[in-house]
PDB file of C-alpha atoms and ligand atoms in Angstrom:
ATOM      1  CA  MET A   1       8.576  14.522  13.306  1.00 51.00           C
ATOM      2  CA  THR A   2       8.226  11.631  10.807  1.00 57.00           C
ATOM      3  CA  GLN A   3       4.749  10.157  10.482  1.00 71.00           C
ATOM      4  CA  THR A   4       4.286   6.370  10.878  1.00 81.00           C
ATOM      5  CA  PRO A   5       3.110   5.040   7.495  1.00 93.00           C
ATOM      6  CA  SER A   6      -0.094   3.064   7.148  1.00 97.00           C
ATOM      7  CA  VAL A   7       0.585  -0.663   6.830  1.00 98.00           C
ATOM      8  CA  VAL A   8      -0.902  -3.089   4.288  1.00 98.00           C
ATOM      9  CA  TRP A   9      -0.543  -6.883   4.470  1.00 99.00           C
ATOM     10  CA  ILE A  10      -0.991  -8.515   1.089  1.00 99.00           C
ATOM     11  CA  VAL A  11      -1.635 -12.240   1.360  1.00 99.00           C
ATOM     12  CA  GLY A  12      -0.667 -13.863  -1.956  1.00 98.00           C
ATOM     13  CA  ALA A  13       1.901 -11.259  -3.016  1.00 98.00           C
ATOM     14  CA  SER A  14       4.617 -13.382  -4.634  1.00 98.00           C
ATOM     15  CA  ARG A  15       3.453 -12.589  -8.190  1.00 98.00           C
ATOM     16  CA  GLY A  16       0.518 -11.402 -10.287  1.00 98.00           C
ATOM     17  CA  ILE A  17      -2.091  -9.048  -8.862  1.00 98.00           C
ATOM     18  CA  GLY A  18      -0.719  -9.298  -5.306  1.00 98.00           C
ATOM     19  CA  ALA A  19       2.809  -8.301  -6.359  1.00 98.00           C
ATOM     20  CA  ALA A  20       1.432  -5.383  -8.401  1.00 98.00           C
ATOM     21  CA  ALA A  21      -0.652  -4.320  -5.395  1.00 99.00           C
ATOM     22  CA  ALA A  22       2.501  -4.342  -3.254  1.00 98.00           C
ATOM     23  CA  ALA A  23       4.154  -1.914  -5.678  1.00 98.00           C
ATOM     24  CA  ALA A  24       1.081   0.340  -5.904  1.00 98.00           C
ATOM     25  CA  PHE A  25       0.617   0.568  -2.121  1.00 98.00           C
ATOM     26  CA  PHE A  26       4.346   1.132  -1.635  1.00 98.00           C
ATOM     27  CA  GLN A  27       4.263   3.986  -4.149  1.00 98.00           C
ATOM     28  CA  ALA A  28       1.257   5.413  -2.297  1.00 98.00           C
ATOM     29  CA  GLY A  29       3.393   5.636   0.859  1.00 98.00           C
ATOM     30  CA  TYR A  30       2.328   2.479   2.718  1.00 98.00           C
ATOM     31  CA  ALA A  31       4.612   0.070   4.507  1.00 98.00           C
ATOM     32  CA  VAL A  32       3.998  -3.264   2.770  1.00 98.00           C
ATOM     33  CA  ALA A  33       4.035  -6.792   4.198  1.00 98.00           C
ATOM     34  CA  LEU A  34       4.031  -9.479   1.490  1.00 98.00           C
ATOM     35  CA  SER A  35       3.251 -13.122   2.136  1.00 98.00           C
ATOM     36  CA  ALA A  36       2.812 -16.330   0.137  1.00 98.00           C
ATOM     37  CA  ARG A  37       4.089 -19.883   0.188  1.00 98.00           C
ATOM     38  CA  SER A  38       7.179 -18.889  -1.822  1.00 98.00           C
ATOM     39  CA  LEU A  39       9.224 -16.706   0.488  1.00 98.00           C
ATOM     40  CA  ASP A  40      11.991 -16.133  -2.065  1.00 98.00           C
ATOM     41  CA  ALA A  41       9.572 -14.709  -4.627  1.00 98.00           C
ATOM     42  CA  CYS A  42       8.015 -12.405  -1.994  1.00 98.00           C
ATOM     43  CA  ARG A  43      11.502 -11.346  -0.921  1.00 98.00           C
ATOM     44  CA  SER A  44      12.530 -10.398  -4.417  1.00 98.00           C
ATOM     45  CA  VAL A  45       9.355  -8.289  -4.855  1.00 98.00           C
ATOM     46  CA  ALA A  46       9.989  -6.627  -1.465  1.00 98.00           C
ATOM     47  CA  GLU A  47      13.681  -6.010  -2.174  1.00 98.00           C
ATOM     48  CA  ARG A  48      12.910  -4.406  -5.518  1.00 98.00           C
ATOM     49  CA  LEU A  49      10.606  -1.970  -3.694  1.00 98.00           C
ATOM     50  CA  ASP A  50      12.790  -1.262  -0.683  1.00 98.00           C
ATOM     51  CA  PRO A  51      16.237  -2.887  -0.490  1.00 96.00           C
ATOM     52  CA  SER A  52      16.599  -1.595   3.093  1.00 96.00           C
ATOM     53  CA  GLY A  53      13.577  -3.638   4.261  1.00 94.00           C
ATOM     54  CA  THR A  54      12.283  -0.658   6.196  1.00 95.00           C
ATOM     55  CA  ARG A  55       9.013  -0.298   4.332  1.00 97.00           C
ATOM     56  CA  ALA A  56       8.625  -3.654   2.500  1.00 98.00           C
ATOM     57  CA  ARG A  57       9.116  -7.096   4.053  1.00 98.00           C
ATOM     58  CA  ALA A  58       8.385 -10.693   3.085  1.00 98.00           C
ATOM     59  CA  TYR A  59       6.856 -13.523   5.139  1.00 98.00           C
ATOM     60  CA  ARG A  60       6.152 -17.174   4.395  1.00 98.00           C
ATOM     61  CA  ALA A  61       2.569 -18.283   4.959  1.00 98.00           C
ATOM     62  CA  ASP A  62       0.479 -20.998   3.323  1.00 98.00           C
ATOM     63  CA  VAL A  63      -3.096 -19.789   3.867  1.00 98.00           C
ATOM     64  CA  ALA A  64      -4.229 -23.410   4.098  1.00 98.00           C
ATOM     65  CA  ASP A  65      -2.342 -23.555   7.426  1.00 98.00           C
ATOM     66  CA  ALA A  66      -4.065 -21.274   9.964  1.00 98.00           C
ATOM     67  CA  ASP A  67      -1.179 -21.533  12.456  1.00 98.00           C
ATOM     68  CA  MET A  68       1.286 -20.340   9.845  1.00 98.00           C
ATOM     69  CA  VAL A  69      -1.025 -17.445   8.973  1.00 98.00           C
ATOM     70  CA  ALA A  70      -1.284 -16.470  12.655  1.00 98.00           C
ATOM     71  CA  GLU A  71       2.523 -16.559  12.973  1.00 98.00           C
ATOM     72  CA  ALA A  72       2.858 -14.334   9.908  1.00 98.00           C
ATOM     73  CA  ALA A  73       0.332 -11.872  11.363  1.00 98.00           C
ATOM     74  CA  SER A  74       2.354 -11.702  14.607  1.00 98.00           C
ATOM     75  CA  ALA A  75       5.554 -11.147  12.637  1.00 98.00           C
ATOM     76  CA  VAL A  76       3.969  -8.351  10.572  1.00 98.00           C
ATOM     77  CA  LEU A  77       2.743  -6.618  13.726  1.00 98.00           C
ATOM     78  CA  GLY A  78       6.090  -7.144  15.437  1.00 98.00           C
ATOM     79  CA  ASP A  79       7.905  -5.521  12.502  1.00 97.00           C
ATOM     80  CA  PHE A  80       5.525  -2.688  11.679  1.00 97.00           C
ATOM     81  CA  GLY A  81       3.533  -2.179  14.890  1.00 97.00           C
ATOM     82  CA  ARG A  82       0.143  -1.713  13.227  1.00 98.00           C
ATOM     83  CA  LEU A  83      -2.058  -2.932  10.380  1.00 98.00           C
ATOM     84  CA  ASP A  84      -4.412  -0.735   8.361  1.00 98.00           C
ATOM     85  CA  VAL A  85      -5.309  -2.850   5.327  1.00 98.00           C
ATOM     86  CA  LEU A  86      -5.501  -6.612   4.774  1.00 99.00           C
ATOM     87  CA  ILE A  87      -5.713  -7.830   1.188  1.00 99.00           C
ATOM     88  CA  ASN A  88      -6.709 -11.453   0.682  1.00 99.00           C
ATOM     89  CA  CYS A  89      -5.277 -12.080  -2.773  1.00 98.00           C
ATOM     90  CA  ALA A  90      -4.074 -15.698  -2.432  1.00 98.00           C
ATOM     91  CA  GLY A  91      -5.995 -17.891  -4.836  1.00 98.00           C
ATOM     92  CA  VAL A  92      -5.830 -20.989  -6.990  1.00 98.00           C
ATOM     93  CA  ILE A  93      -7.910 -21.920 -10.042  1.00 98.00           C
ATOM     94  CA  GLU A  94      -7.232 -25.669  -9.810  1.00 97.00           C
ATOM     95  CA  PRO A  95      -8.879 -28.127 -10.004  1.00 97.00           C
ATOM     96  CA  ILE A  96     -10.069 -27.202 -13.499  1.00 98.00           C
ATOM     97  CA  ALA A  97     -12.404 -30.108 -14.198  1.00 97.00           C
ATOM     98  CA  ARG A  98     -16.038 -30.808 -14.940  1.00 95.00           C
ATOM     99  CA  PHE A  99     -18.271 -32.466 -12.344  1.00 90.00           C
ATOM    100  CA  GLY A 100     -17.203 -36.009 -11.556  1.00 90.00           C
ATOM    101  CA  LYS A 101     -13.661 -35.474 -12.854  1.00 94.00           C
ATOM    102  CA  ALA A 102     -12.077 -33.571  -9.957  1.00 93.00           C
ATOM    103  CA  ALA A 103     -11.037 -35.570  -6.891  1.00 95.00           C
ATOM    104  CA  PRO A 104     -12.981 -34.436  -3.802  1.00 97.00           C
ATOM    105  CA  ALA A 105      -9.677 -33.777  -2.000  1.00 97.00           C
ATOM    106  CA  ALA A 106      -8.557 -31.389  -4.749  1.00 97.00           C
ATOM    107  CA  TRP A 107     -11.953 -29.638  -4.646  1.00 98.00           C
ATOM    108  CA  ALA A 108     -11.695 -29.259  -0.866  1.00 98.00           C
ATOM    109  CA  ARG A 109      -8.135 -27.921  -1.145  1.00 98.00           C
ATOM    110  CA  ALA A 110      -9.352 -25.114  -3.426  1.00 98.00           C
ATOM    111  CA  ILE A 111     -11.992 -24.116  -0.870  1.00 98.00           C
ATOM    112  CA  GLN A 112      -9.363 -24.331   1.885  1.00 98.00           C
ATOM    113  CA  ILE A 113      -7.149 -21.817   0.077  1.00 98.00           C
ATOM    114  CA  ASN A 114      -9.666 -19.509  -1.614  1.00 98.00           C
ATOM    115  CA  LEU A 115     -12.211 -19.275   1.227  1.00 98.00           C
ATOM    116  CA  VAL A 116     -10.978 -20.750   4.524  1.00 98.00           C
ATOM    117  CA  GLY A 117      -7.543 -19.166   3.953  1.00 98.00           C
ATOM    118  CA  ALA A 118      -9.119 -15.717   3.717  1.00 98.00           C
ATOM    119  CA  TYR A 119     -10.990 -16.362   6.955  1.00 98.00           C
ATOM    120  CA  ALA A 120      -7.716 -17.437   8.625  1.00 98.00           C
ATOM    121  CA  ALA A 121      -6.013 -14.175   7.626  1.00 99.00           C
ATOM    122  CA  ILE A 122      -8.977 -12.059   8.739  1.00 98.00           C
ATOM    123  CA  HIS A 123      -9.122 -13.914  12.056  1.00 98.00           C
ATOM    124  CA  ALA A 124      -5.411 -13.345  12.644  1.00 98.00           C
ATOM    125  CA  ALA A 125      -5.512  -9.684  11.614  1.00 98.00           C
ATOM    126  CA  LEU A 126      -8.765  -8.682  13.310  1.00 98.00           C
ATOM    127  CA  PRO A 127      -7.423  -7.264  16.611  1.00 98.00           C
ATOM    128  CA  ALA A 128      -5.006  -5.004  14.721  1.00 98.00           C
ATOM    129  CA  LEU A 129      -7.663  -3.987  12.191  1.00 98.00           C
ATOM    130  CA  ARG A 130     -10.041  -3.124  15.047  1.00 98.00           C
ATOM    131  CA  ASP A 131      -7.335  -0.909  16.562  1.00 98.00           C
ATOM    132  CA  SER A 132      -6.776   0.935  13.280  1.00 98.00           C
ATOM    133  CA  GLN A 133     -10.418   0.847  12.123  1.00 98.00           C
ATOM    134  CA  GLY A 134      -8.899  -0.656   9.017  1.00 98.00           C
ATOM    135  CA  ALA A 135     -10.054  -2.263   5.780  1.00 98.00           C
ATOM    136  CA  VAL A 136     -10.224  -5.775   4.349  1.00 98.00           C
ATOM    137  CA  ILE A 137     -10.126  -6.288   0.593  1.00 99.00           C
ATOM    138  CA  ASN A 138     -11.072  -9.802  -0.465  1.00 99.00           C
ATOM    139  CA  VAL A 139     -10.005 -10.363  -4.063  1.00 98.00           C
ATOM    140  CA  SER A 140     -13.105 -11.823  -5.616  1.00 98.00           C
ATOM    141  CA  SER A 141     -14.048 -12.678  -9.197  1.00 98.00           C
ATOM    142  CA  GLY A 142     -16.936 -12.571 -11.615  1.00 97.00           C
ATOM    143  CA  ALA A 143     -16.959 -16.316 -10.813  1.00 98.00           C
ATOM    144  CA  ALA A 144     -18.484 -15.420  -7.428  1.00 98.00           C
ATOM    145  CA  GLY A 145     -21.735 -14.604  -9.194  1.00 97.00           C
ATOM    146  CA  ASN A 146     -21.705 -16.799 -12.309  1.00 96.00           C
ATOM    147  CA  PRO A 147     -20.920 -20.498 -12.728  1.00 97.00           C
ATOM    148  CA  LEU A 148     -18.367 -21.385 -15.405  1.00 97.00           C
ATOM    149  CA  GLU A 149     -17.752 -24.876 -16.783  1.00 97.00           C
ATOM    150  CA  GLY A 150     -14.927 -26.698 -15.053  1.00 98.00           C
ATOM    151  CA  TRP A 151     -14.608 -24.150 -12.270  1.00 98.00           C
ATOM    152  CA  SER A 152     -17.095 -25.395  -9.678  1.00 98.00           C
ATOM    153  CA  ALA A 153     -14.562 -25.271  -6.826  1.00 98.00           C
ATOM    154  CA  TYR A 154     -13.314 -21.800  -7.793  1.00 98.00           C
ATOM    155  CA  CYS A 155     -16.845 -20.399  -8.269  1.00 98.00           C
ATOM    156  CA  ALA A 156     -18.094 -21.891  -4.987  1.00 98.00           C
ATOM    157  CA  GLY A 157     -15.051 -20.573  -3.105  1.00 98.00           C
ATOM    158  CA  LYS A 158     -15.397 -17.051  -4.500  1.00 98.00           C
ATOM    159  CA  ALA A 159     -19.168 -17.052  -3.856  1.00 98.00           C
ATOM    160  CA  GLY A 160     -18.418 -18.012  -0.250  1.00 98.00           C
ATOM    161  CA  LEU A 161     -15.818 -15.260  -0.068  1.00 98.00           C
ATOM    162  CA  ALA A 162     -18.445 -12.713  -1.149  1.00 98.00           C
ATOM    163  CA  MET A 163     -20.602 -13.773   1.804  1.00 98.00           C
ATOM    164  CA  LEU A 164     -17.565 -13.552   4.069  1.00 98.00           C
ATOM    165  CA  THR A 165     -17.141  -9.944   2.914  1.00 98.00           C
ATOM    166  CA  ARG A 166     -20.765  -9.172   3.755  1.00 98.00           C
ATOM    167  CA  SER A 167     -20.413 -10.906   7.114  1.00 98.00           C
ATOM    168  CA  ILE A 168     -17.370  -8.857   8.142  1.00 98.00           C
ATOM    169  CA  ALA A 169     -19.129  -5.643   7.122  1.00 98.00           C
ATOM    170  CA  LEU A 170     -22.146  -6.680   9.201  1.00 98.00           C
ATOM    171  CA  GLU A 171     -20.273  -7.708  12.348  1.00 98.00           C
ATOM    172  CA  GLU A 172     -17.297  -5.349  12.273  1.00 98.00           C
ATOM    173  CA  GLY A 173     -18.691  -2.369  10.355  1.00 98.00           C
ATOM    174  CA  PRO A 174     -20.147  -0.733  13.477  1.00 98.00           C
ATOM    175  CA  GLY A 175     -16.641  -0.859  15.009  1.00 97.00           C
ATOM    176  CA  GLY A 176     -15.184   0.929  11.987  1.00 98.00           C
ATOM    177  CA  ILE A 177     -13.812  -1.899   9.813  1.00 98.00           C
ATOM    178  CA  ARG A 178     -14.640  -1.731   6.111  1.00 98.00           C
ATOM    179  CA  ALA A 179     -14.734  -4.855   3.941  1.00 98.00           C
ATOM    180  CA  PHE A 180     -14.799  -5.027   0.160  1.00 98.00           C
ATOM    181  CA  GLY A 181     -15.128  -7.848  -2.334  1.00 98.00           C
ATOM    182  CA  PHE A 182     -13.047  -6.715  -5.290  1.00 98.00           C
ATOM    183  CA  ARG A 183     -13.384  -8.189  -8.781  1.00 98.00           C
ATOM    184  CA  PRO A 184     -10.170  -7.346 -10.656  1.00 98.00           C
ATOM    185  CA  GLY A 185     -11.353  -8.109 -14.200  1.00 97.00           C
ATOM    186  CA  VAL A 186      -9.532 -10.610 -16.403  1.00 98.00           C
ATOM    187  CA  VAL A 187      -5.883  -9.969 -15.667  1.00 98.00           C
ATOM    188  CA  ASP A 188      -2.667 -11.080 -17.364  1.00 98.00           C
ATOM    189  CA  THR A 189      -1.149 -13.352 -14.696  1.00 98.00           C
ATOM    190  CA  GLU A 190       0.053 -16.956 -14.315  1.00 97.00           C
ATOM    191  CA  MET A 191      -3.473 -17.952 -13.325  1.00 97.00           C
ATOM    192  CA  GLN A 192      -4.674 -16.935 -16.791  1.00 97.00           C
ATOM    193  CA  VAL A 193      -1.878 -18.992 -18.390  1.00 97.00           C
ATOM    194  CA  ALA A 194      -3.322 -22.099 -16.701  1.00 97.00           C
ATOM    195  CA  ILE A 195      -6.845 -21.064 -17.713  1.00 97.00           C
ATOM    196  CA  ARG A 196      -5.885 -20.607 -21.399  1.00 97.00           C
ATOM    197  CA  ALA A 197      -4.107 -23.979 -21.391  1.00 97.00           C
ATOM    198  CA  SER A 198      -7.281 -25.702 -20.165  1.00 97.00           C
ATOM    199  CA  GLY A 199      -9.480 -24.563 -23.066  1.00 95.00           C
ATOM    200  CA  ILE A 200     -12.480 -25.503 -20.950  1.00 95.00           C
ATOM    201  CA  ASN A 201     -14.744 -22.428 -20.933  1.00 96.00           C
ATOM    202  CA  ARG A 202     -15.233 -18.988 -22.471  1.00 96.00           C
ATOM    203  CA  VAL A 203     -12.625 -17.304 -20.234  1.00 96.00           C
ATOM    204  CA  SER A 204      -9.998 -19.761 -21.511  1.00 96.00           C
ATOM    205  CA  GLN A 205     -10.694 -18.523 -25.066  1.00 97.00           C
ATOM    206  CA  LEU A 206      -9.723 -14.911 -24.310  1.00 97.00           C
ATOM    207  CA  ARG A 207      -6.565 -13.714 -26.021  1.00 97.00           C
ATOM    208  CA  ARG A 208      -3.678 -12.692 -23.828  1.00 97.00           C
ATOM    209  CA  GLU A 209      -3.520  -9.279 -25.503  1.00 97.00           C
ATOM    210  CA  ASP A 210      -7.095  -8.586 -24.380  1.00 95.00           C
ATOM    211  CA  LEU A 211      -6.317  -9.088 -20.678  1.00 97.00           C
ATOM    212  CA  ALA A 212      -5.779  -6.188 -18.281  1.00 97.00           C
ATOM    213  CA  PRO A 213      -2.370  -5.505 -16.737  1.00 97.00           C
ATOM    214  CA  PRO A 214      -2.153  -6.284 -12.984  1.00 98.00           C
ATOM    215  CA  GLU A 215      -1.263  -2.645 -12.290  1.00 98.00           C
ATOM    216  CA  GLU A 216      -4.865  -1.620 -13.041  1.00 97.00           C
ATOM    217  CA  PRO A 217      -6.622  -3.568 -10.254  1.00 98.00           C
ATOM    218  CA  ALA A 218      -3.679  -2.681  -8.002  1.00 98.00           C
ATOM    219  CA  ARG A 219      -4.342   1.018  -8.505  1.00 98.00           C
ATOM    220  CA  PHE A 220      -8.055   0.523  -7.863  1.00 98.00           C
ATOM    221  CA  MET A 221      -7.324  -1.231  -4.554  1.00 98.00           C
ATOM    222  CA  VAL A 222      -5.219   1.704  -3.364  1.00 98.00           C
ATOM    223  CA  TRP A 223      -8.236   3.919  -4.010  1.00 98.00           C
ATOM    224  CA  LEU A 224     -10.540   1.465  -2.223  1.00 98.00           C
ATOM    225  CA  ALA A 225      -8.290   1.435   0.842  1.00 98.00           C
ATOM    226  CA  SER A 226      -8.092   5.241   0.914  1.00 97.00           C
ATOM    227  CA  GLY A 227     -11.523   5.707   2.478  1.00 96.00           C
ATOM    228  CA  ALA A 228     -12.979   7.323  -0.663  1.00 97.00           C
ATOM    229  CA  GLY A 229     -15.072   4.214  -1.374  1.00 97.00           C
ATOM    230  CA  ASP A 230     -16.281   3.492   2.149  1.00 97.00           C
ATOM    231  CA  ASP A 231     -19.922   3.712   1.072  1.00 97.00           C
ATOM    232  CA  LEU A 232     -19.253   0.451  -0.828  1.00 98.00           C
ATOM    233  CA  SER A 233     -18.344  -1.582   2.259  1.00 98.00           C
ATOM    234  CA  GLY A 234     -19.870  -5.068   2.200  1.00 98.00           C
ATOM    235  CA  GLU A 235     -20.307  -5.017  -1.572  1.00 98.00           C
ATOM    236  CA  GLU A 236     -18.779  -6.813  -4.514  1.00 98.00           C
ATOM    237  CA  ILE A 237     -17.028  -4.158  -6.575  1.00 98.00           C
ATOM    238  CA  ASP A 238     -15.989  -4.687 -10.182  1.00 98.00           C
ATOM    239  CA  VAL A 239     -13.017  -2.799 -11.613  1.00 98.00           C
ATOM    240  CA  ARG A 240     -14.930  -2.657 -14.923  1.00 97.00           C
ATOM    241  CA  ASP A 241     -17.830  -0.658 -13.431  1.00 97.00           C
ATOM    242  CA  PRO A 242     -17.739   2.634 -15.395  1.00 97.00           C
ATOM    243  CA  ASP A 243     -18.918   4.854 -12.516  1.00 97.00           C
ATOM    244  CA  LEU A 244     -16.473   3.342 -10.073  1.00 97.00           C
ATOM    245  CA  ARG A 245     -13.616   3.639 -12.557  1.00 97.00           C
ATOM    246  CA  GLN A 246     -14.367   7.314 -12.806  1.00 97.00           C
ATOM    247  CA  ARG A 247     -14.463   7.682  -9.020  1.00 97.00           C
ATOM    248  CA  ALA A 248     -11.170   5.815  -8.704  1.00 96.00           C
ATOM    249  CA  GLY A 249      -9.520   7.897 -11.433  1.00 96.00           C
ATOM    250  CA  LEU A 250      -9.068   4.984 -13.870  1.00 96.00           C
ATOM    251  CA  PRO A 251      -9.506   5.586 -17.619  1.00 95.00           C
ATOM    252  CA  ALA A 252     -12.820   4.561 -19.189  1.00 96.00           C
ATOM    253  CA  LEU A 253     -12.775   1.190 -20.941  1.00 92.00           C
ATOM    254  CA  GLY A 254     -12.946   1.273 -24.750  1.00 81.00           C
TER     255      GLY A 254
HETATM  256  P1  NAP B   1      -1.342 -15.856  -9.629  1.00 70.60           P
HETATM  257  O1  NAP B   1      -0.405 -15.079 -10.446  1.00 70.60           O
HETATM  258  O2  NAP B   1      -1.436 -17.311  -9.813  1.00 70.60           O
HETATM  259  O3  NAP B   1      -1.019 -15.518  -8.082  1.00 70.60           O
HETATM  260  C1  NAP B   1      -1.650 -16.218  -7.051  1.00 70.60           C
HETATM  261  C2  NAP B   1      -1.040 -15.777  -5.732  1.00 70.60           C
HETATM  262  O4  NAP B   1      -1.676 -16.543  -4.689  1.00 70.60           O
HETATM  263  C3  NAP B   1       0.452 -16.053  -5.663  1.00 70.60           C
HETATM  264  O5  NAP B   1       1.106 -15.022  -4.956  1.00 70.60           O
HETATM  265  C4  NAP B   1       0.508 -17.352  -4.873  1.00 70.60           C
HETATM  266  O6  NAP B   1       1.743 -17.465  -4.194  1.00 70.60           O
HETATM  267  C5  NAP B   1      -0.654 -17.149  -3.910  1.00 70.60           C
HETATM  268  N1  NAP B   1      -1.117 -18.401  -3.332  1.00 70.60           N
HETATM  269  C6  NAP B   1      -1.679 -19.460  -3.975  1.00 70.60           C
HETATM  270  N2  NAP B   1      -1.929 -20.434  -3.089  1.00 70.60           N
HETATM  271  C7  NAP B   1      -1.528 -19.989  -1.883  1.00 70.60           C
HETATM  272  C8  NAP B   1      -1.514 -20.551  -0.571  1.00 70.60           C
HETATM  273  N3  NAP B   1      -1.947 -21.792  -0.333  1.00 70.60           N
HETATM  274  N4  NAP B   1      -1.047 -19.783   0.442  1.00 70.60           N
HETATM  275  C9  NAP B   1      -0.579 -18.539   0.213  1.00 70.60           C
HETATM  276  N5  NAP B   1      -0.558 -17.961  -0.991  1.00 70.60           N
HETATM  277  C10 NAP B   1      -1.020 -18.680  -2.031  1.00 70.60           C
HETATM  278  O7  NAP B   1      -2.829 -15.346  -9.820  1.00 70.60           O
HETATM  279  P2  NAP B   1      -3.490 -13.882  -9.861  1.00 70.60           P
HETATM  280  O8  NAP B   1      -4.234 -13.813 -11.114  1.00 70.60           O
HETATM  281  O9  NAP B   1      -2.524 -12.823  -9.497  1.00 70.60           O
HETATM  282  O10 NAP B   1      -4.578 -14.086  -8.700  1.00 70.60           O
HETATM  283  C11 NAP B   1      -4.633 -13.281  -7.529  1.00 70.60           C
HETATM  284  C12 NAP B   1      -6.065 -13.267  -7.041  1.00 70.60           C
HETATM  285  O11 NAP B   1      -6.904 -12.642  -8.014  1.00 70.60           O
HETATM  286  C13 NAP B   1      -6.652 -14.663  -6.802  1.00 70.60           C
HETATM  287  O12 NAP B   1      -7.445 -14.642  -5.644  1.00 70.60           O
HETATM  288  C14 NAP B   1      -7.532 -14.859  -8.026  1.00 70.60           C
HETATM  289  O13 NAP B   1      -8.595 -15.757  -7.766  1.00 70.60           O
HETATM  290  C15 NAP B   1      -8.023 -13.456  -8.271  1.00 70.60           C
HETATM  291  N6  NAP B   1      -8.532 -13.205  -9.627  1.00 70.60           N
HETATM  292  C16 NAP B   1      -7.679 -13.243 -10.699  1.00 70.60           C
HETATM  293  C17 NAP B   1      -8.188 -12.973 -11.964  1.00 70.60           C
HETATM  294  C18 NAP B   1      -7.305 -12.970 -13.175  1.00 70.60           C
HETATM  295  O14 NAP B   1      -7.837 -12.765 -14.288  1.00 70.60           O
HETATM  296  N7  NAP B   1      -5.999 -13.152 -13.063  1.00 70.60           N
HETATM  297  C19 NAP B   1      -9.545 -12.696 -12.146  1.00 70.60           C
HETATM  298  C20 NAP B   1     -10.376 -12.675 -11.030  1.00 70.60           C
HETATM  299  C21 NAP B   1      -9.848 -12.920  -9.775  1.00 70.60           C
HETATM  300  P3  NAP B   1       2.486 -18.865  -3.903  1.00 70.60           P
HETATM  301  O15 NAP B   1       2.202 -19.785  -5.038  1.00 70.60           O
HETATM  302  O16 NAP B   1       3.915 -18.448  -3.776  1.00 70.60           O
HETATM  303  O17 NAP B   1       1.948 -19.332  -2.603  1.00 70.60           O
END
């Protein structure tokens, strides 16, 4: 008898860390649902993993639109029948601007995507995650704990996301759901291209060759979802933490 695979829904999977996570979870045996605003990009990631569409499928969902997120959740459940892991990876760095320079509407849009969007996905996925006693991984950032010049919207959104992680662990932990805030390090993605171009703070000065490949945080998230890190539920976890790297089987940093 064939066993039904565990199912992961990666929100923000069209490129970067989310796309690498899709590949890592697929290789670990999961069925993978990928969503983002750009359906074509999600489709090409999914088709590279599984041209048959049996174990990798793409969905369009702008996390700023809660109805669209709910429709995507229904479609994922309709296609795969269960959900074991939700990864909130959708994020934007814009507006990159010092106080007084960013338009309030642009600031609010960042919070809508980086914080409210994660809530929308959790809300839509919660019944299925309760059924599976599943896990939520909210992709966080060092910016959740430290202000950086020009990033007030991003820092505030990620700080709010960290509290969302704690809140899920508090309310849903007794029912078996685990929730993690995961800080992926400084990773070589399109977001870092925009950051380097801004030149606004110390992160923008990092050289591309010093950034981590997206496959590294992806691998760590597979470990986090496995149950081996359940004692960390509710916490902010940094991929650069030496003890946790050892637990997750990642090489020590030089
Ligand atoms: P990226 O390459 O720019 O990817 C961002 C992803 O988010 C894309 O798949 C994008 O897809 C999706 N997205 C953006 N807005 C969205 C929306 N409104 N609705 C749905 N999806 C949306 O950046 P990344 O570096 O991989 O970032 C992934 C996550 O890691 C983000 O949460 C980011 O804050 C976090 N992070 C990154 C770093 C780093 O160094 N790269 C460090 C710390 C934390 P579409 O544009 O197709 O919608």
